[in-house]
Coordinates of C-alpha atoms in Angstrom, one line a residue:
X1 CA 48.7 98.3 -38.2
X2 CA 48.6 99.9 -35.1
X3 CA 52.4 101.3 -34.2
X4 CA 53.3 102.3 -30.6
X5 CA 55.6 105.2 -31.8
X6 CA 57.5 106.0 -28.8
X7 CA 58.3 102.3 -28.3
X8 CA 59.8 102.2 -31.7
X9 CA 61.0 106.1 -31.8
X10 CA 63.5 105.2 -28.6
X11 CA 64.5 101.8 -29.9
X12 CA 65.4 104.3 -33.3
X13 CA 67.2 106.6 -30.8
X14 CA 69.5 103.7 -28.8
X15 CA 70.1 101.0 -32.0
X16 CA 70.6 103.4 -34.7
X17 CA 74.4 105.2 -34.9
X18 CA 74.2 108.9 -33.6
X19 CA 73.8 111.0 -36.9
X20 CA 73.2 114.4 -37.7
X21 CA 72.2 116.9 -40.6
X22 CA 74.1 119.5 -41.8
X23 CA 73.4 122.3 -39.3
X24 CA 73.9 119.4 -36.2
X25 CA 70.6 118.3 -35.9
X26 CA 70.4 115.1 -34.4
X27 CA 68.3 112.8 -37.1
X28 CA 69.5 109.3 -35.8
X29 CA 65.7 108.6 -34.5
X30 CA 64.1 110.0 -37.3
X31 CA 66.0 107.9 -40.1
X32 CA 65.5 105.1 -37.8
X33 CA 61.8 105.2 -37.2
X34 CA 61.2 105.9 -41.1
X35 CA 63.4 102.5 -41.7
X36 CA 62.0 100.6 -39.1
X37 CA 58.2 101.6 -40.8
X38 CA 59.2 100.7 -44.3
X39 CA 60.1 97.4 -42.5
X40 CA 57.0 96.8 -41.7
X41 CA 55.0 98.0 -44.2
X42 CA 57.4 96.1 -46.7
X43 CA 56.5 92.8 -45.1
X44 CA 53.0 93.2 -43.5
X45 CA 51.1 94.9 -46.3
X46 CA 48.8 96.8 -44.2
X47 CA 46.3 98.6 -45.6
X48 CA 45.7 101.0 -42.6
X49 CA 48.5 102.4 -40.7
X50 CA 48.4 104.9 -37.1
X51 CA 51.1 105.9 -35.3
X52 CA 50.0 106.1 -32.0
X53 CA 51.8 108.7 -29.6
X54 CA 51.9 109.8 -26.0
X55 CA 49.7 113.2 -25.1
X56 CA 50.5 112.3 -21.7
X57 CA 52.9 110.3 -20.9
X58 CA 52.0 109.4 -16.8
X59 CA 48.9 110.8 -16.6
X60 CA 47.5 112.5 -13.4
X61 CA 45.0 109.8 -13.0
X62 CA 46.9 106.8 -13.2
X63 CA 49.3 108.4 -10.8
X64 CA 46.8 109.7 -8.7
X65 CA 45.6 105.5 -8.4
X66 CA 49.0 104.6 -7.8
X67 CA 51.4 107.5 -6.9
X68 CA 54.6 105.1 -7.5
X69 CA 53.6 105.1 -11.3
X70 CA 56.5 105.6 -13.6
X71 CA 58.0 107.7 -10.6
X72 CA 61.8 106.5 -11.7
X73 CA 61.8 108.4 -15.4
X74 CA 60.7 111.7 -13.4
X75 CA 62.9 114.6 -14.1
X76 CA 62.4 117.9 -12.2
X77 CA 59.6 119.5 -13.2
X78 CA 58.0 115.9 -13.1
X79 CA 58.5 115.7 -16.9
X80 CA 59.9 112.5 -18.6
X81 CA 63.7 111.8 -18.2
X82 CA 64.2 111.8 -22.4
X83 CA 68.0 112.6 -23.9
X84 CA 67.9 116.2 -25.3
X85 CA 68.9 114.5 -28.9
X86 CA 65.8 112.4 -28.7
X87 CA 63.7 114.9 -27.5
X88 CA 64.8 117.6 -30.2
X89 CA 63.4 114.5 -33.0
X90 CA 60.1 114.1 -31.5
X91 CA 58.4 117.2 -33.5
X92 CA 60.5 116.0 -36.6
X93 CA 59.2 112.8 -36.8
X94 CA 55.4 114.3 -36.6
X95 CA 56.3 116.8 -39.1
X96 CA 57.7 113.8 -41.3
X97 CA 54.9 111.6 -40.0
X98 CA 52.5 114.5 -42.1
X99 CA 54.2 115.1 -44.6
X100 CA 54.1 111.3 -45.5
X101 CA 50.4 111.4 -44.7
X102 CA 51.2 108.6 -41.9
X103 CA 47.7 108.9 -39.4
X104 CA 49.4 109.8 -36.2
X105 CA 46.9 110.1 -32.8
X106 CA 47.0 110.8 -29.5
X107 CA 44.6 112.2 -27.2
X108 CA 45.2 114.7 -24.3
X109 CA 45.4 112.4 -20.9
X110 CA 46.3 109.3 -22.4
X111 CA 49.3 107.3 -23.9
X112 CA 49.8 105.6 -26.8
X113 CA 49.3 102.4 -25.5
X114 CA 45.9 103.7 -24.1
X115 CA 45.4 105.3 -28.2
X116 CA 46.2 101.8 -28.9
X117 CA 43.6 100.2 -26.8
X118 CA 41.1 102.5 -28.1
X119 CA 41.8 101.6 -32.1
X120 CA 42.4 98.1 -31.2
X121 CA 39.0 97.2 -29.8
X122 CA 37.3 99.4 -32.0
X123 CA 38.6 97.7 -35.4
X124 CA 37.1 96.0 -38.2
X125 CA 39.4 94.4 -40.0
X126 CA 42.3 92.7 -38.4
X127 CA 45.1 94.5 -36.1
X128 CA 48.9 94.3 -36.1
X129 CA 50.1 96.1 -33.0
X130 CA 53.6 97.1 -33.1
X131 CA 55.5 97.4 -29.9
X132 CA 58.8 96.6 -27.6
X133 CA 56.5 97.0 -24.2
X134 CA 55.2 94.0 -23.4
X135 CA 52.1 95.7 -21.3
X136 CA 50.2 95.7 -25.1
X137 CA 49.9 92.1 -24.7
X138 CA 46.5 92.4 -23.7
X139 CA 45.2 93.9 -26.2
X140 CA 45.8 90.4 -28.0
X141 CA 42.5 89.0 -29.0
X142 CA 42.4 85.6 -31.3
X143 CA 38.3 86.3 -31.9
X144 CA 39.0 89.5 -33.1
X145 CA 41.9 88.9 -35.3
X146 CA 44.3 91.0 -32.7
X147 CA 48.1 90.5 -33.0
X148 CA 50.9 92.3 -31.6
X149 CA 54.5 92.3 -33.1
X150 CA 56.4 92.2 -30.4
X151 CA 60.0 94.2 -31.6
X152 CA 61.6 93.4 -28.1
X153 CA 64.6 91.6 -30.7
X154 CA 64.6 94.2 -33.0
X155 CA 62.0 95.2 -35.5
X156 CA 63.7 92.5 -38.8
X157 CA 63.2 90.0 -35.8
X158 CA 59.5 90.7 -33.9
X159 CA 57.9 88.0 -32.9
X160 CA 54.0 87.2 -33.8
X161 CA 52.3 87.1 -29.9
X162 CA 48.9 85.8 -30.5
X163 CA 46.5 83.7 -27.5
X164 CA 49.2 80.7 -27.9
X165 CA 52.3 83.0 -27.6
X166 CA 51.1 84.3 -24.5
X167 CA 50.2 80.9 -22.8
X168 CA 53.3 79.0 -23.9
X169 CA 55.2 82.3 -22.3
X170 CA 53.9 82.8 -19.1
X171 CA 51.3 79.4 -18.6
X172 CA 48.4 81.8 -18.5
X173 CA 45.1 82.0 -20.6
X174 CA 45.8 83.8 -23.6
X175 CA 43.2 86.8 -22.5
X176 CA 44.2 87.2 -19.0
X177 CA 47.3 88.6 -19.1
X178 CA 46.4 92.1 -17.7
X179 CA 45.1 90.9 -14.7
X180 CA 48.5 88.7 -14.4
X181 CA 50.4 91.8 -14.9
X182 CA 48.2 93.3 -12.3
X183 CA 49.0 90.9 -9.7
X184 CA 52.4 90.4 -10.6
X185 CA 53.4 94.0 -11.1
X186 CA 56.0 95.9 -13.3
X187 CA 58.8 97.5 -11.7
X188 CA 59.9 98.9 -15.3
X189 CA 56.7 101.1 -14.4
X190 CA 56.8 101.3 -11.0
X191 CA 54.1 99.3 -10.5
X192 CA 54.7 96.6 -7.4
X193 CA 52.1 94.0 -7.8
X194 CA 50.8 91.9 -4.8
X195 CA 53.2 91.8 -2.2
X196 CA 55.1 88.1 -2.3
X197 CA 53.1 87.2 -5.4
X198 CA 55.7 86.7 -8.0
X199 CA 55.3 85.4 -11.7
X200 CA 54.9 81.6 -11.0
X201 CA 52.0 82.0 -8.3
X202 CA 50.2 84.8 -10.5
X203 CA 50.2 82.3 -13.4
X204 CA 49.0 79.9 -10.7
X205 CA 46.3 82.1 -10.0
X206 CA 45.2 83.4 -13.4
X207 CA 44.7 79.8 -14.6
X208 CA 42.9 78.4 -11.6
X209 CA 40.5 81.5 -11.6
X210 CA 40.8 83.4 -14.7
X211 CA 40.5 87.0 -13.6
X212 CA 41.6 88.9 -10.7
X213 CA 38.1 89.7 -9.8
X214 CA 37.9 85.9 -9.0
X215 CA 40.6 85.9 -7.2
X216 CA 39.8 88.1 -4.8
X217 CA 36.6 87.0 -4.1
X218 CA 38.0 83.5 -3.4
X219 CA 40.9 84.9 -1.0
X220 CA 37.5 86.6 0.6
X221 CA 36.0 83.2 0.7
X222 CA 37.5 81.0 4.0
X223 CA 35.3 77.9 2.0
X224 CA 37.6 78.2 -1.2
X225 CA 40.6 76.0 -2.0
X226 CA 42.9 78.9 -1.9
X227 CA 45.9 78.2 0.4
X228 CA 46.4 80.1 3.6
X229 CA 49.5 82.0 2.3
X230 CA 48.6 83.0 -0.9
X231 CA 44.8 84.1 0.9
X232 CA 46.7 86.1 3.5
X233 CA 49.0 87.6 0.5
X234 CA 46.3 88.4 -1.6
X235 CA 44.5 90.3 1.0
X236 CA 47.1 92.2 2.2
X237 CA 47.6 93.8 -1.4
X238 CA 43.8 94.2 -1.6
X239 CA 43.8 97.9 -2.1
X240 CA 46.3 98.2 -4.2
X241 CA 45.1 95.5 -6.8
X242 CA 41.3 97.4 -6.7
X243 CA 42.9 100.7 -7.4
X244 CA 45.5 99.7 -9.9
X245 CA 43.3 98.4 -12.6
X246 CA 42.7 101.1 -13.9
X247 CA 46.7 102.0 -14.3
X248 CA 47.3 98.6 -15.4
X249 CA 44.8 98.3 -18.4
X250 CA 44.8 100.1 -21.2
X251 CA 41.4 102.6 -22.2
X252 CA 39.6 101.0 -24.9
X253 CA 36.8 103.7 -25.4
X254 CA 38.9 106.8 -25.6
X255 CA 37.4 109.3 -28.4
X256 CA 39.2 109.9 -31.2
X257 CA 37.7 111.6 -33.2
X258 CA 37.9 110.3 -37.3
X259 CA 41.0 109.1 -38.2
X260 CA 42.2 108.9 -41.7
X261 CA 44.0 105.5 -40.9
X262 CA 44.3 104.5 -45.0
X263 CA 48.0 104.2 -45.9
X264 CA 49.0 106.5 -48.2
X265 CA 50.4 105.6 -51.8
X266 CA 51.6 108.7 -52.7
X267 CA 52.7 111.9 -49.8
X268 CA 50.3 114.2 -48.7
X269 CA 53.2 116.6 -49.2
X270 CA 55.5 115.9 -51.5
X271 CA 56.9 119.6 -51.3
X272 CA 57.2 119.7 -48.0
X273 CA 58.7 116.1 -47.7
X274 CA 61.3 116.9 -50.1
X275 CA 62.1 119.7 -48.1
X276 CA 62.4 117.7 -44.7
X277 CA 64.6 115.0 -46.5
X278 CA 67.1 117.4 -48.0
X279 CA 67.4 119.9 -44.4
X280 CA 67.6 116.6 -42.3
X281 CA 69.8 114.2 -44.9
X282 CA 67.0 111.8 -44.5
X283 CA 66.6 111.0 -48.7
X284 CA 67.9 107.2 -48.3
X285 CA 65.2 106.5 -45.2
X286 CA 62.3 108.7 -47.3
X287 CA 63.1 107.0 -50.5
X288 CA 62.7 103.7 -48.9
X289 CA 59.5 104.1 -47.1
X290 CA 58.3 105.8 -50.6
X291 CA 59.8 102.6 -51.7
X292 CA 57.5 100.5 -49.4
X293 CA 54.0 102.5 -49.4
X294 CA 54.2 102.0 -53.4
X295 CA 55.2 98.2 -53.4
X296 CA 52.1 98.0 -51.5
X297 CA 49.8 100.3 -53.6
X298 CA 50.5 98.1 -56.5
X299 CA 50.3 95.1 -54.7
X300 CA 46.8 96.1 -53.6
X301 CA 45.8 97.2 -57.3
X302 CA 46.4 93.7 -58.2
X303 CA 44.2 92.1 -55.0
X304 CA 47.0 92.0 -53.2
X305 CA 48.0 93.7 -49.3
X306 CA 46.3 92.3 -46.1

């Protein structure tokens, strides 16, 4: 299981009631994230968990590709326009994270979704990736076994988005939908697809050619059956499909180093987690994600878990 932290950390942050600890700390993100994990595990079973965080989150090279990336969360300083009570959570759910002995990863450059990428292609055994950004959809991969639990209606309600999800959603090959996010675009991210091409014609596109490398070359071919419009459209947004591949797909060979992905049973802390749960009043969320991890340890001593 392969969790896109910040996606869940913010959904935490805006669905869970404001709460603090004694001394005013806000923990509302914290609590929710450790909920929305024993969730998960609870009803999954995984038997390898990462939390998979954002080093960077609008890297210089993306933006540097397309220099409208992600522009409309810049604050000054161009960092990330975050709510001081979220961002004050951020280092206490990796110390938490730790103390569990929850793998968390990410790698200076990328995002999580790029960590993601990287873990997803790489695996072994199947893949459950957890996530509220729709972008992670292609990383879906029947072959290999690769879901992602889509959270977009709350994490008790995701949504299984396998090859057939994505085709009954958006009447495009189950594998292509990078390159139909790619010519549709993304305002969410600032990204503003081919000019005139909305979703209908892109999902047009992606299931007469497949991939936007074909389309291109047909709108370069005057013999192809590609109508006039859609040529001249295509064309026009030539550039900016070329260079936004890059910002569009996610890295799949990023290096991680090892990563100690096995879920823990028992904390790799217990000191220090006891101490985190009583400072932040967090003992009903650590109690049921302790609650969770062992459910599944015994599951698994009796040939159970996934």
């Amino acid at each position: 299981m392969l969790l896109d932290a910040p996606s869940l950390y913010f959904r935490a942050f805006f669905g869970v009631p404001p709460r603090t600890a004694a001394d005013g700390t806000p923990v509302n993100a914290v609590s929710g994230l450790l909920a929305f994990i024993a969730h998960l595990v609870r009803v999954r079973r995984p038997t390898h968990l990462v939390a998979c965080m954002d080093a960077d989150w609008r890297p210089a090279w993306r933006v540097a590709a397309v220099p409208t990336y992600k522009t409309h969360r810049v604050a000054e300083g161009d960092t990330e326009v975050v709510p001081d009570p979220l961002s004050i959570q951020v280092p206490l759910i990796e110390q938490v994270l730790d103390a569990f002995g929850i793998a968390r990863l990410g790698v200076d450059g990328y995002e999580a979704d790029d960590v993601i990428g990287t873990l997803a292609a790489r695996a072994t055994r199947p893949v459950d990736v957890v996530t509220g950004d729709r972008d992670l959809f292609q990383t879906v991969d029947d072959a290999r076994d690769v879901r992602v639990l889509y959270i977009a209606r709350g994490v008790g309600r995701h949504e299984v988005i396998d090859e057939s999800a994505i085709t009954g959603r958006y009447h495009i090959p189950g594998r292509a939908y990078a390159d139909y996010a790619l010519l549709r675009g993304d305002p969410s991210d600032g990204l503003p697809g081919a000019v005139g091409i909305g979703e209908k014609t892109a999902a047009t596109l992606m299931t007469t050619y497949g991939t936007v490398d074909a389309v291109l070359a047909a709108a370069a071919d005057r013999s192809s059956d590609m109508t006039a419009s859609v040529r001249r459209k295509v064309l026009a947004s030539y550039d900016y499909l070329v260079a936004a591949r890059s910002v569009v797909r996610v890295a799949t060979d990023l290096d991680t180093g090892v990563v100690n992905d096995a879920l823990p049973d028992t904390p790799a802390d217990p000191a220090g987690l006891l101490a985190l749960a009583d400072r932040l009043a967090l003992d009903a969320s650590c109690n049921r994600l302790l609650a969770a991890l062992d459910r599944v340890a015994a599951g698994a001593g009796e040939g159970g878990g996934s």
